[in-house]
Amino acid sequence: GRRRLPDGDEPSPGPAVASPQRKGQWRGEEYVVDLHQKVKIECVVADTPTEDVVEAIKEGAYTGEKGDGKIFVLPVSDAVQIRTGETGTDAV
């Protein structure tokens, strides 16, 4: 089946995290910058068509807001599982 990313209404496995803030001072004036939380998704697939994976990520990550993100599709020439030494698709 097709997997999806959780939306904001579902319970998270980890503790709730507030958006980080950076405080600073410039020319004697203090300021606070509210930063947005970001999520980085990386996946390597061998048996699933790239278009299906891209579509699933787009559907799961879409909010309609600025900053929904970008998807980069890159070839992977090899993979190595450090612990076992497996390579290629066995390492994935």
mmCIF file of C-alpha atoms in Angstrom:
data_model
loop_
_atom_site.group_PDB
_atom_site.id
_atom_site.type_symbol
_atom_site.label_atom_id
_atom_site.label_comp_id
_atom_site.label_asym_id
_atom_site.label_seq_id
_atom_site.Cartn_x
_atom_site.Cartn_y
_atom_site.Cartn_z
ATOM 1 C CA GLY A 1 0.000 0.000 0.000
ATOM 2 C CA ARG A 2 0.911 3.614 -0.288
ATOM 3 C CA ARG A 3 2.318 5.227 2.826
ATOM 4 C CA ARG A 4 1.646 8.794 3.824
ATOM 5 C CA LEU A 5 3.264 11.370 6.026
ATOM 6 C CA PRO A 6 1.414 12.213 9.251
ATOM 7 C CA ASP A 7 -0.471 15.477 9.263
ATOM 8 C CA GLY A 8 -0.341 17.935 12.144
ATOM 9 C CA ASP A 9 -3.505 16.532 13.749
ATOM 10 C CA GLU A 10 -2.033 13.132 14.524
ATOM 11 C CA PRO A 11 -0.151 12.339 17.719
ATOM 12 C CA SER A 12 3.586 12.490 17.326
ATOM 13 C CA PRO A 13 5.864 9.755 18.684
ATOM 14 C CA GLY A 14 8.114 12.375 20.276
ATOM 15 C CA PRO A 15 7.555 15.277 22.637
ATOM 16 C CA ALA A 16 5.920 18.426 21.334
ATOM 17 C CA VAL A 17 8.500 20.956 20.238
ATOM 18 C CA ALA A 18 7.798 24.663 19.975
ATOM 19 C CA SER A 19 9.137 26.614 17.032
ATOM 20 C CA PRO A 20 12.681 27.684 17.842
ATOM 21 C CA GLN A 21 13.461 31.332 18.434
ATOM 22 C CA ARG A 22 16.726 33.140 17.939
ATOM 23 C CA LYS A 23 17.467 36.193 20.019
ATOM 24 C CA GLY A 24 20.023 38.727 19.014
ATOM 25 C CA GLN A 25 21.116 42.284 19.209
ATOM 26 C CA TRP A 26 21.947 44.664 16.383
ATOM 27 C CA ARG A 27 23.018 48.276 16.827
ATOM 28 C CA GLY A 28 21.938 48.166 20.440
ATOM 29 C CA GLU A 29 18.427 46.899 19.654
ATOM 30 C CA GLU A 30 17.321 43.443 20.747
ATOM 31 C CA TYR A 31 15.275 41.340 18.367
ATOM 32 C CA VAL A 32 13.698 37.889 18.212
ATOM 33 C CA VAL A 33 13.386 35.844 15.046
ATOM 34 C CA ASP A 34 10.789 33.071 15.012
ATOM 35 C CA LEU A 35 12.029 30.166 12.929
ATOM 36 C CA HIS A 36 9.858 27.524 11.315
ATOM 37 C CA GLN A 37 10.328 23.881 12.132
ATOM 38 C CA LYS A 38 11.655 21.901 9.208
ATOM 39 C CA VAL A 39 11.570 18.258 8.333
ATOM 40 C CA LYS A 40 14.055 16.583 6.037
ATOM 41 C CA ILE A 41 12.912 13.425 4.328
ATOM 42 C CA GLU A 42 15.439 11.199 2.616
ATOM 43 C CA CYS A 43 14.506 7.949 0.966
ATOM 44 C CA VAL A 44 16.282 5.507 -1.280
ATOM 45 C CA VAL A 45 14.107 3.146 -3.262
ATOM 46 C CA ALA A 46 14.971 0.340 -5.632
ATOM 47 C CA ASP A 47 11.693 -1.443 -6.379
ATOM 48 C CA THR A 48 9.160 1.392 -6.367
ATOM 49 C CA PRO A 49 8.782 3.677 -9.393
ATOM 50 C CA THR A 50 10.248 7.116 -8.687
ATOM 51 C CA GLU A 51 7.035 8.845 -9.773
ATOM 52 C CA ASP A 52 5.014 6.945 -7.131
ATOM 53 C CA VAL A 53 7.425 7.933 -4.363
ATOM 54 C CA VAL A 54 7.469 11.583 -5.461
ATOM 55 C CA GLU A 55 3.665 11.675 -5.616
ATOM 56 C CA ALA A 56 3.326 10.131 -2.129
ATOM 57 C CA ILE A 57 5.726 12.701 -0.659
ATOM 58 C CA LYS A 58 3.919 15.558 -2.421
ATOM 59 C CA GLU A 59 0.535 14.407 -1.121
ATOM 60 C CA GLY A 60 1.800 13.909 2.428
ATOM 61 C CA ALA A 61 3.886 17.066 2.708
ATOM 62 C CA TYR A 62 1.524 19.544 1.031
ATOM 63 C CA THR A 63 0.076 22.250 3.284
ATOM 64 C CA GLY A 64 -0.458 24.987 0.715
ATOM 65 C CA GLU A 65 1.754 27.294 2.739
ATOM 66 C CA LYS A 66 4.992 28.930 1.707
ATOM 67 C CA GLY A 67 7.855 26.609 2.551
ATOM 68 C CA ASP A 68 6.181 23.298 1.690
ATOM 69 C CA GLY A 69 9.561 22.327 0.341
ATOM 70 C CA LYS A 70 11.223 20.785 -2.645
ATOM 71 C CA ILE A 71 11.872 17.280 -3.869
ATOM 72 C CA PHE A 72 15.191 16.401 -5.453
ATOM 73 C CA VAL A 73 15.505 13.128 -7.354
ATOM 74 C CA LEU A 74 19.073 11.868 -7.627
ATOM 75 C CA PRO A 75 20.623 8.628 -8.813
ATOM 76 C CA VAL A 76 22.367 6.535 -6.167
ATOM 77 C CA SER A 77 25.270 4.564 -7.575
ATOM 78 C CA ASP A 78 25.794 2.351 -4.526
ATOM 79 C CA ALA A 79 24.965 1.887 -0.853
ATOM 80 C CA VAL A 80 26.993 0.332 1.956
ATOM 81 C CA GLN A 81 25.629 -0.908 5.281
ATOM 82 C CA ILE A 82 28.433 -0.014 7.683
ATOM 83 C CA ARG A 83 27.610 -2.595 10.363
ATOM 84 C CA THR A 84 27.248 -5.628 8.073
ATOM 85 C CA GLY A 85 29.294 -4.613 5.053
ATOM 86 C CA GLU A 86 26.385 -5.356 2.725
ATOM 87 C CA THR A 87 26.361 -3.373 -0.497
ATOM 88 C CA GLY A 88 23.913 -2.484 -3.230
ATOM 89 C CA THR A 89 20.215 -3.156 -2.729
ATOM 90 C CA ASP A 90 21.002 -5.533 0.162
ATOM 91 C CA ALA A 91 22.300 -2.535 2.115
ATOM 92 C CA VAL A 92 19.079 -0.610 1.628
#
